[in-house]
PDB file of C-alpha atoms in Angstrom:
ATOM      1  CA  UNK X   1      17.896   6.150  -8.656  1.00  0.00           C
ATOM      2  CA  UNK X   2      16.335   6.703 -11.922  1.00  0.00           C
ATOM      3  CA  UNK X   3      15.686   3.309 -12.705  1.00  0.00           C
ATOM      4  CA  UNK X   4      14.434   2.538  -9.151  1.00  0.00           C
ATOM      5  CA  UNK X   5      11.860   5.005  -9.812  1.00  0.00           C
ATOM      6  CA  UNK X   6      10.619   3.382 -12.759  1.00  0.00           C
ATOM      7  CA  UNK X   7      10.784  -0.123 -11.450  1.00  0.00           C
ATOM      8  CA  UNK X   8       8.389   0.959  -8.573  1.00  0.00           C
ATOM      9  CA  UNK X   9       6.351   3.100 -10.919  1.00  0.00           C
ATOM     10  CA  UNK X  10       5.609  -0.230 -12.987  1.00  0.00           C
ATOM     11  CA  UNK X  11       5.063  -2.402  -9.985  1.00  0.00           C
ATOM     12  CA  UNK X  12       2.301   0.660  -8.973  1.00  0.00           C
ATOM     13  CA  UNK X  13       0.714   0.350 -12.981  1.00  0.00           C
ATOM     14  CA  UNK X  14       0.856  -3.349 -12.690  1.00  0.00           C
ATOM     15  CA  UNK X  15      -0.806  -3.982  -9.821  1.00  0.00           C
ATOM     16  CA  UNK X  16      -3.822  -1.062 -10.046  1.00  0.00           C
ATOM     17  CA  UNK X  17      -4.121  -2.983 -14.018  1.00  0.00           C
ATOM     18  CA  UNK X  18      -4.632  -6.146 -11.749  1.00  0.00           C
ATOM     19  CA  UNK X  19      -6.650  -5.021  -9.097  1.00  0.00           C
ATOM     20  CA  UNK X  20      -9.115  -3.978 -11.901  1.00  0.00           C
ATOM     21  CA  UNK X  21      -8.832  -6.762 -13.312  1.00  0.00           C
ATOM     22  CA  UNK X  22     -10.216  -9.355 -10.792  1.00  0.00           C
ATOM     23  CA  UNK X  23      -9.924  -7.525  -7.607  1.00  0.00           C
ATOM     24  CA  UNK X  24      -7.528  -6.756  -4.976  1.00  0.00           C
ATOM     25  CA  UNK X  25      -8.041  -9.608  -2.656  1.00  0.00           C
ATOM     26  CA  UNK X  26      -7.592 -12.063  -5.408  1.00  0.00           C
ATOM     27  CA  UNK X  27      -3.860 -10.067  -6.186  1.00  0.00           C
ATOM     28  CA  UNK X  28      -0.719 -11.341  -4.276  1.00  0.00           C
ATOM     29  CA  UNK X  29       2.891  -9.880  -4.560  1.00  0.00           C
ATOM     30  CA  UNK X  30       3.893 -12.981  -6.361  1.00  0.00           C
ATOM     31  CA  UNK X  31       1.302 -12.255  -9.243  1.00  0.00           C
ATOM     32  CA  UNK X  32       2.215  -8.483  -9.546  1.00  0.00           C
ATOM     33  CA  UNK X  33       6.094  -9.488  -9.977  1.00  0.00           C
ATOM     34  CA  UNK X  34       4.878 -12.384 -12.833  1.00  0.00           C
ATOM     35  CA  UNK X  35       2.570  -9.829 -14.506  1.00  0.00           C
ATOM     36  CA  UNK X  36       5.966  -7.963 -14.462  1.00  0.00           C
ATOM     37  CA  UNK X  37       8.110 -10.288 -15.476  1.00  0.00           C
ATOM     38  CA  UNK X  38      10.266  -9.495 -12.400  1.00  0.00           C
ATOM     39  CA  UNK X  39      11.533 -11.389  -9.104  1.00  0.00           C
ATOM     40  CA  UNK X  40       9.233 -11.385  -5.994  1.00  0.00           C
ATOM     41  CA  UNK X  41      12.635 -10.293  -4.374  1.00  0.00           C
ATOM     42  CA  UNK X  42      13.008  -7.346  -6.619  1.00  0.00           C
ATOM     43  CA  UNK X  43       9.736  -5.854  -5.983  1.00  0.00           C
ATOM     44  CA  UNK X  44       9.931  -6.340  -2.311  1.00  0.00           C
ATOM     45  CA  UNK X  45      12.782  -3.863  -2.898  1.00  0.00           C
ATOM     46  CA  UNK X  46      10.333  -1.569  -3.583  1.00  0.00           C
ATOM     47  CA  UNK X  47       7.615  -2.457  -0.795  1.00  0.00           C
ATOM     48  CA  UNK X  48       7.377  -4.238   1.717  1.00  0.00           C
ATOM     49  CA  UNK X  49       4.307  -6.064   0.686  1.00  0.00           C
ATOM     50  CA  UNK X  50       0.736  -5.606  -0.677  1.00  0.00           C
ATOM     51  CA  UNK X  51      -0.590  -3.684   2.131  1.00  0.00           C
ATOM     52  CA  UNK X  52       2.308  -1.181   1.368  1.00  0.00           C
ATOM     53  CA  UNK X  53       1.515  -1.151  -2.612  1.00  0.00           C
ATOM     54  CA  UNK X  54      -2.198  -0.433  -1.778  1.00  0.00           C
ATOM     55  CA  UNK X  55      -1.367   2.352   0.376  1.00  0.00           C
ATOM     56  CA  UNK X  56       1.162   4.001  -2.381  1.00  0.00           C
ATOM     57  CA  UNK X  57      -1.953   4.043  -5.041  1.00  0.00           C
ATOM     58  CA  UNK X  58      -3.887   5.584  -2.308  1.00  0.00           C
ATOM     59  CA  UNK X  59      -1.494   8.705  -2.302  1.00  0.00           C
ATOM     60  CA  UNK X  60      -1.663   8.373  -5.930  1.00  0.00           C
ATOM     61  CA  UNK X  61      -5.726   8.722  -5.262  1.00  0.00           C
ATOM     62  CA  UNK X  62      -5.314  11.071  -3.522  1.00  0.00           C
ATOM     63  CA  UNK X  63      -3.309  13.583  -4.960  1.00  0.00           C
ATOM     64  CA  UNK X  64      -5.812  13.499  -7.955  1.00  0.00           C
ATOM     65  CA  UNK X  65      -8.205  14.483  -6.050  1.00  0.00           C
ATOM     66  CA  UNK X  66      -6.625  17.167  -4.628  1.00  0.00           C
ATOM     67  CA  UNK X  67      -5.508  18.721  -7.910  1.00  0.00           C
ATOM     68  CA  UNK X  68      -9.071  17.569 -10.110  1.00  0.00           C
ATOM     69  CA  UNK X  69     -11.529  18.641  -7.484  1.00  0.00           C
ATOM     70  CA  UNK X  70     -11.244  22.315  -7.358  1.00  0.00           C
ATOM     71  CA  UNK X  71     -14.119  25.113  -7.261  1.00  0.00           C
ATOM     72  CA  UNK X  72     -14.533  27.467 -10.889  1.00  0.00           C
ATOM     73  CA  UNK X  73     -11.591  30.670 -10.862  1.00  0.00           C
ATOM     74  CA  UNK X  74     -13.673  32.320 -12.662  1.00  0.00           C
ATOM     75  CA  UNK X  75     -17.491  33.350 -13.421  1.00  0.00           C
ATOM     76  CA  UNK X  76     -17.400  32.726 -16.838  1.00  0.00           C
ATOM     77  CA  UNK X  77     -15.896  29.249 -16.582  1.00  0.00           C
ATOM     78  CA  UNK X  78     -18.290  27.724 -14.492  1.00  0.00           C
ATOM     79  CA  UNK X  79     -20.028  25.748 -16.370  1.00  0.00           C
ATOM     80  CA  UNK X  80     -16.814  24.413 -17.853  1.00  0.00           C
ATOM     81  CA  UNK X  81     -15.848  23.956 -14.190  1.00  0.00           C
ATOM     82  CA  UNK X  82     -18.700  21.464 -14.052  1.00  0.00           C
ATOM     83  CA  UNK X  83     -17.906  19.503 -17.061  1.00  0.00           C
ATOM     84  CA  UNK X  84     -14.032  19.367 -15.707  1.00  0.00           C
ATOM     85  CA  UNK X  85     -15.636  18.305 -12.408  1.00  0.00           C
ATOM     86  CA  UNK X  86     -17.765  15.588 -13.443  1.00  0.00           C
ATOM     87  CA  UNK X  87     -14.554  14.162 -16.047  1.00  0.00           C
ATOM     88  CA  UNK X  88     -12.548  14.386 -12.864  1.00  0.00           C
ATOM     89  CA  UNK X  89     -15.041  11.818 -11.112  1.00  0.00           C
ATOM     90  CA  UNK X  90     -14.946   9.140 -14.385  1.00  0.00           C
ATOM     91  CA  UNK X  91     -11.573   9.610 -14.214  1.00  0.00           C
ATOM     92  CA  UNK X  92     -10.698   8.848 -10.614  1.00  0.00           C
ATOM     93  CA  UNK X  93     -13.766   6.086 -10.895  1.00  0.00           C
ATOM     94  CA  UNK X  94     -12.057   4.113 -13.889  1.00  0.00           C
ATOM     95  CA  UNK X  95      -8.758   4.427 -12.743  1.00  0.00           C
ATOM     96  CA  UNK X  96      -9.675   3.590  -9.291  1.00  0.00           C
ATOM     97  CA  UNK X  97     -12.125   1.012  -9.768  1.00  0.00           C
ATOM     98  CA  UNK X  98     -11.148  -1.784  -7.595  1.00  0.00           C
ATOM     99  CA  UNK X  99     -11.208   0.803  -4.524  1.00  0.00           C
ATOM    100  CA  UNK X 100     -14.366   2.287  -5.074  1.00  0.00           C
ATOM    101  CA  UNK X 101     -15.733  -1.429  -5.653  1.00  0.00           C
ATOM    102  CA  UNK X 102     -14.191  -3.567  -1.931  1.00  0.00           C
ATOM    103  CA  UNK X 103     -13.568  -0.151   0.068  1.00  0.00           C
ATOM    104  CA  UNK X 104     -15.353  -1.651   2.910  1.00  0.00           C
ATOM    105  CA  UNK X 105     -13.003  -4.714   2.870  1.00  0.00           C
ATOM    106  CA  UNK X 106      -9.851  -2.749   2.135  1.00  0.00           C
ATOM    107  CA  UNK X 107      -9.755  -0.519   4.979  1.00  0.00           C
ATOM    108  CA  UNK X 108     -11.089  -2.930   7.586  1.00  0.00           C
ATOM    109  CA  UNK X 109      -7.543  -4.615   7.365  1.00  0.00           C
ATOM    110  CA  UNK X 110      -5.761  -1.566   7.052  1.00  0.00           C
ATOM    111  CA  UNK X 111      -6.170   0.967  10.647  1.00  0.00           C
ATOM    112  CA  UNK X 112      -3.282   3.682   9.370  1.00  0.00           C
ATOM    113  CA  UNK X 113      -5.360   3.466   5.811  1.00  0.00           C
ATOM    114  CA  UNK X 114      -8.688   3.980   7.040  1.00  0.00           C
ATOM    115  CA  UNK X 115      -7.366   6.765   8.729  1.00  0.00           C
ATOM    116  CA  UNK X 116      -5.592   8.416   6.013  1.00  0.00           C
ATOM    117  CA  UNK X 117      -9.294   7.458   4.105  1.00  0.00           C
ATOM    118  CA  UNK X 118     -11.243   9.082   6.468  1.00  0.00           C
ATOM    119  CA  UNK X 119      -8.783  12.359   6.351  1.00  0.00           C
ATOM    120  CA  UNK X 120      -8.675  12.670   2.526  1.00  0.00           C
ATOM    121  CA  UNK X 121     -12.537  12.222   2.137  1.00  0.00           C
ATOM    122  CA  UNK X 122     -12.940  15.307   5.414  1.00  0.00           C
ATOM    123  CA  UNK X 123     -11.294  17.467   2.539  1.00  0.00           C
ATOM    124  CA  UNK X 124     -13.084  15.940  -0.474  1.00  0.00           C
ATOM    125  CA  UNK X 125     -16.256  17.278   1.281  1.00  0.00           C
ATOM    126  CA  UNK X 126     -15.042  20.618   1.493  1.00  0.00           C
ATOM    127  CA  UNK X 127     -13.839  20.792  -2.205  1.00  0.00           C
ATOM    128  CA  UNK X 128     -16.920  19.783  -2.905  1.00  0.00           C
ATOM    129  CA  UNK X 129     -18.693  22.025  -1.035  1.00  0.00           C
ATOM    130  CA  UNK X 130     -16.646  24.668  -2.718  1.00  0.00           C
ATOM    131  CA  UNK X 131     -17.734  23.730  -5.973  1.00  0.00           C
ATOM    132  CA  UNK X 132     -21.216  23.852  -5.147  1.00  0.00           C
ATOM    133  CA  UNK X 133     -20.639  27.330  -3.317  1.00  0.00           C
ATOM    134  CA  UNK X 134     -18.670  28.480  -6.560  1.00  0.00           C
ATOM    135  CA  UNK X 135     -21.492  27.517  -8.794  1.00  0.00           C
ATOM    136  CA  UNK X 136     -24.132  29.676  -6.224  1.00  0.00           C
ATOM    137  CA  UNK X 137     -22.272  32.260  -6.869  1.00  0.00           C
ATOM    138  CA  UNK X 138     -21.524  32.275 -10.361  1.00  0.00           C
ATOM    139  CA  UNK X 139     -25.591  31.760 -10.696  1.00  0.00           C
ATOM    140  CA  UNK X 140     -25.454  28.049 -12.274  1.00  0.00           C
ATOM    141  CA  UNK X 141     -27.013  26.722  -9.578  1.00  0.00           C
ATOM    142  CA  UNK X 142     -29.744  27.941  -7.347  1.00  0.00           C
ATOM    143  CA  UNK X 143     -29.706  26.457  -3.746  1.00  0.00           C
ATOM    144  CA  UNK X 144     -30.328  27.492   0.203  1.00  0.00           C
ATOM    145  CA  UNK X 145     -27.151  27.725   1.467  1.00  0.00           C
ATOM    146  CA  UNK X 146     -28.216  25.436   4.460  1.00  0.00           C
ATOM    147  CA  UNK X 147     -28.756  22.854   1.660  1.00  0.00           C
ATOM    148  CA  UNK X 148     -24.696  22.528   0.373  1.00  0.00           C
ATOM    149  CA  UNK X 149     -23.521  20.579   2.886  1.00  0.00           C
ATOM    150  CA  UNK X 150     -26.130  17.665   2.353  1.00  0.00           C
ATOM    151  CA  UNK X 151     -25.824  18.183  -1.181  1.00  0.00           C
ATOM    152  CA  UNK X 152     -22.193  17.501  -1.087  1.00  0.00           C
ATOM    153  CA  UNK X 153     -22.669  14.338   1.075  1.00  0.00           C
ATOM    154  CA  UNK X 154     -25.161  13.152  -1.435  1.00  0.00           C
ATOM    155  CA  UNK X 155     -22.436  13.531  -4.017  1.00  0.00           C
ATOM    156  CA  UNK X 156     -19.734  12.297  -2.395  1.00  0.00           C
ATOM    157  CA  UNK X 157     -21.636   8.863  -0.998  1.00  0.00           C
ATOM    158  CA  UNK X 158     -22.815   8.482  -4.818  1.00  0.00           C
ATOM    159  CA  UNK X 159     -19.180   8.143  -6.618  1.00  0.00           C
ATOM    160  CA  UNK X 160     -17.569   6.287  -3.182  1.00  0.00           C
ATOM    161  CA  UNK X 161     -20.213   3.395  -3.868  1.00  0.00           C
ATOM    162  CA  UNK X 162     -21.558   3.456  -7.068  1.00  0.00           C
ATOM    163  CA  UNK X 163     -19.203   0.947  -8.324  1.00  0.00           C
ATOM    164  CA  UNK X 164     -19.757  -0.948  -5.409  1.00  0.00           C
ATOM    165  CA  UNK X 165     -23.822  -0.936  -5.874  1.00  0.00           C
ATOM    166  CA  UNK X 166     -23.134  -2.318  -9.443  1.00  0.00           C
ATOM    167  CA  UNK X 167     -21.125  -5.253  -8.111  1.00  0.00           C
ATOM    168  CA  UNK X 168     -24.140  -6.046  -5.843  1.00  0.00           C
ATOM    169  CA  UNK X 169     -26.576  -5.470  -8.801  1.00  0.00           C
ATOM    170  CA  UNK X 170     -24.331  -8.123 -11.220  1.00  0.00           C
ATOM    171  CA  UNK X 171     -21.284  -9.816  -9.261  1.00  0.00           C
ATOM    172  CA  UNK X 172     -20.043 -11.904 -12.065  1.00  0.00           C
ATOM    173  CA  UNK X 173     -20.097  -8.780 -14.367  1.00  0.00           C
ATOM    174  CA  UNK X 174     -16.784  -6.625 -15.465  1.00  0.00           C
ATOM    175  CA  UNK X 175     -17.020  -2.707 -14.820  1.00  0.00           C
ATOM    176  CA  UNK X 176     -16.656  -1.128 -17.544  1.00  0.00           C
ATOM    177  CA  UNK X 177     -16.343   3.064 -18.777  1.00  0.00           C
ATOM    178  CA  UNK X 178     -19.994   2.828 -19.842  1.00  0.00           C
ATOM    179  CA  UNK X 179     -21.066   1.856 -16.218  1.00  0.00           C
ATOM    180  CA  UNK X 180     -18.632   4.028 -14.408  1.00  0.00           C
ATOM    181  CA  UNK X 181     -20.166   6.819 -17.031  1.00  0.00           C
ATOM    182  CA  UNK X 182     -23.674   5.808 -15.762  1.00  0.00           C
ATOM    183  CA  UNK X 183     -22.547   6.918 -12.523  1.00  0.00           C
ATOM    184  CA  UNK X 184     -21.497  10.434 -13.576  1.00  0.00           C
ATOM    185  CA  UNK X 185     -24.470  10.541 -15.032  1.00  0.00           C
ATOM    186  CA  UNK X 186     -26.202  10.270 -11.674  1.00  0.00           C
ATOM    187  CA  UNK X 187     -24.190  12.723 -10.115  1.00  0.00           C
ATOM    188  CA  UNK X 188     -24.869  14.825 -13.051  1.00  0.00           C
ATOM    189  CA  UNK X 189     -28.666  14.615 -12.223  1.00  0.00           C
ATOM    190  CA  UNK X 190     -28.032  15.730  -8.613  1.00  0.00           C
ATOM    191  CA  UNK X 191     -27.531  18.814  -9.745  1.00  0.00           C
ATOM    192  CA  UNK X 192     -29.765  19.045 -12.502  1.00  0.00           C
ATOM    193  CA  UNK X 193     -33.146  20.437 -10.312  1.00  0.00           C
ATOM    194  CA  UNK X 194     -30.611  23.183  -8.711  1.00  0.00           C
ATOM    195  CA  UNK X 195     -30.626  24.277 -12.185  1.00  0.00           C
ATOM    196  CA  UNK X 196     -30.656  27.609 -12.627  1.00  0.00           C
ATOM    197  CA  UNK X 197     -32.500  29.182 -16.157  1.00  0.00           C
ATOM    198  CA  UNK X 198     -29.778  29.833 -17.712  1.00  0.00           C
ATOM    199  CA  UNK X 199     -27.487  26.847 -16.733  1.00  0.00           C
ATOM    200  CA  UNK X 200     -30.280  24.928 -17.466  1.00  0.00           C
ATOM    201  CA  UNK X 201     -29.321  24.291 -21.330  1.00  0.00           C
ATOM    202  CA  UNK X 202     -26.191  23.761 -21.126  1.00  0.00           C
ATOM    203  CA  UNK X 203     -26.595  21.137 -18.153  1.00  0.00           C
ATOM    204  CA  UNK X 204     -29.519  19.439 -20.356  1.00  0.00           C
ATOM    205  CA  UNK X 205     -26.215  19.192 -23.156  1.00  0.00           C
ATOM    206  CA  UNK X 206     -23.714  17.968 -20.501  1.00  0.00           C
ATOM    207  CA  UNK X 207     -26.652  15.230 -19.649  1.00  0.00           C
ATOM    208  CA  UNK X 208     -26.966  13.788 -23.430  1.00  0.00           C
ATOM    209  CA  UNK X 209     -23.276  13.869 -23.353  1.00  0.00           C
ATOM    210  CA  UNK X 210     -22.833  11.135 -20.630  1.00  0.00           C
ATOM    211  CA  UNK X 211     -26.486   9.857 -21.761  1.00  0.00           C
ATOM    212  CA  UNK X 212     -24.162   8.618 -25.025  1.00  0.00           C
ATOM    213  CA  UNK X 213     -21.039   7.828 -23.127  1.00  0.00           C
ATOM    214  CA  UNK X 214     -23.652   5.452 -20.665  1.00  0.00           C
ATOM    215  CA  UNK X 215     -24.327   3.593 -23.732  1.00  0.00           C
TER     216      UNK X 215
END
């Protein structure tokens, strides 16, 4: 059992390393098990085909989300709660990549995916919306409280297709951590004229941060 767990833990690796590389539509099952050095019979052991691999990394998605995207504990911490927020989004962006970049594509031949899509990103909303709440409250940021909601949205539709606006911008050209940065930078600047006078610094630090991350 051990070593079945492995084996499919590679074949996930393998193929979100490929889908990164040159996109998920241009991956079969045949290249993941050559990547791996394995038998297309061995990792249809593991799934059933690509559909079922895609869906597997989309738990994996998932469950990062769930455990990355959570609202400050604490008063005192949330500023840090912001920083761990906004690391959270680079690193669910970079891993992720080849998601954010075809989502369109992906889930239009996938109905039980779009649905479990659709489900996961009803509770990203209200983590985010938690954040922002937590942040209200622990004075960092200074907003109406009719305002959260489309405040969240605004967040949430900027990482879902940032890395899909840069493959419009430049098709031919790789994503890379400085671009994907670029884009926490923007989200970073959503929240920058909520601002409150004290957060302010600190924010303005957190900004020349991912200013020299962005390259």
């Amino acid at each position: 059992m051990e070593k079945k767990l492995r084996t499919k833990d590679k074949i996930l690796q393998a193929s979100i390393e490929l889908f990164n590389q040159v996109g998920e539509r241009q991956v079969t099952t045949n290249h993941i098990a050559a990547h791996l050095g394995i038998s297309p019979g061995n990792l249809y052991y593991h799934f059933r085909n690509k559909e079922d691999i895609v869906r597997q990394i989309f738990k994996e998605y998932a469950k990062l989300l769930e455990t990355r995207i959570k609202p400050p504990s604490d008063k005192a911490e949330a500023l840090d709660a912001l920083a761990c927020y906004l690391d959270a989004v680079f690193e669910l962006m970079w891993r992720f990549h080849f998601f954010y970049a075809n989502l369109p594509d992906i889930l239009s031949r996938d109905p039980a995916l779009q649905q479990d899509y659709l489900q996961v990103q009803q509770g990203v909303l209200l983590r985010v919306t938690a954040v922002l709440k937590a942040l209200k409250q622990s004075d960092v940021i200074q907003i109406d409280d009719e305002d959260i909601t489309d405040l969240a949205h605004s967040i949430k539709l900027l990482v879902t297709f940032w890395i899909s606006y840069l493959k419009t911008q430049a098709p031919q050209k790789d994503i890379d951590q400085a671009s994907v940065y670029q884009g926490v930078l923007k989200v970073l600047l959503l929240f920058k004229p909520y601002a409150t006078e004290h957060a302010r610094p600190r924010i303005t630090r957190l900004q020349q941060h991912y200013e020299a991350l962005a390259g």
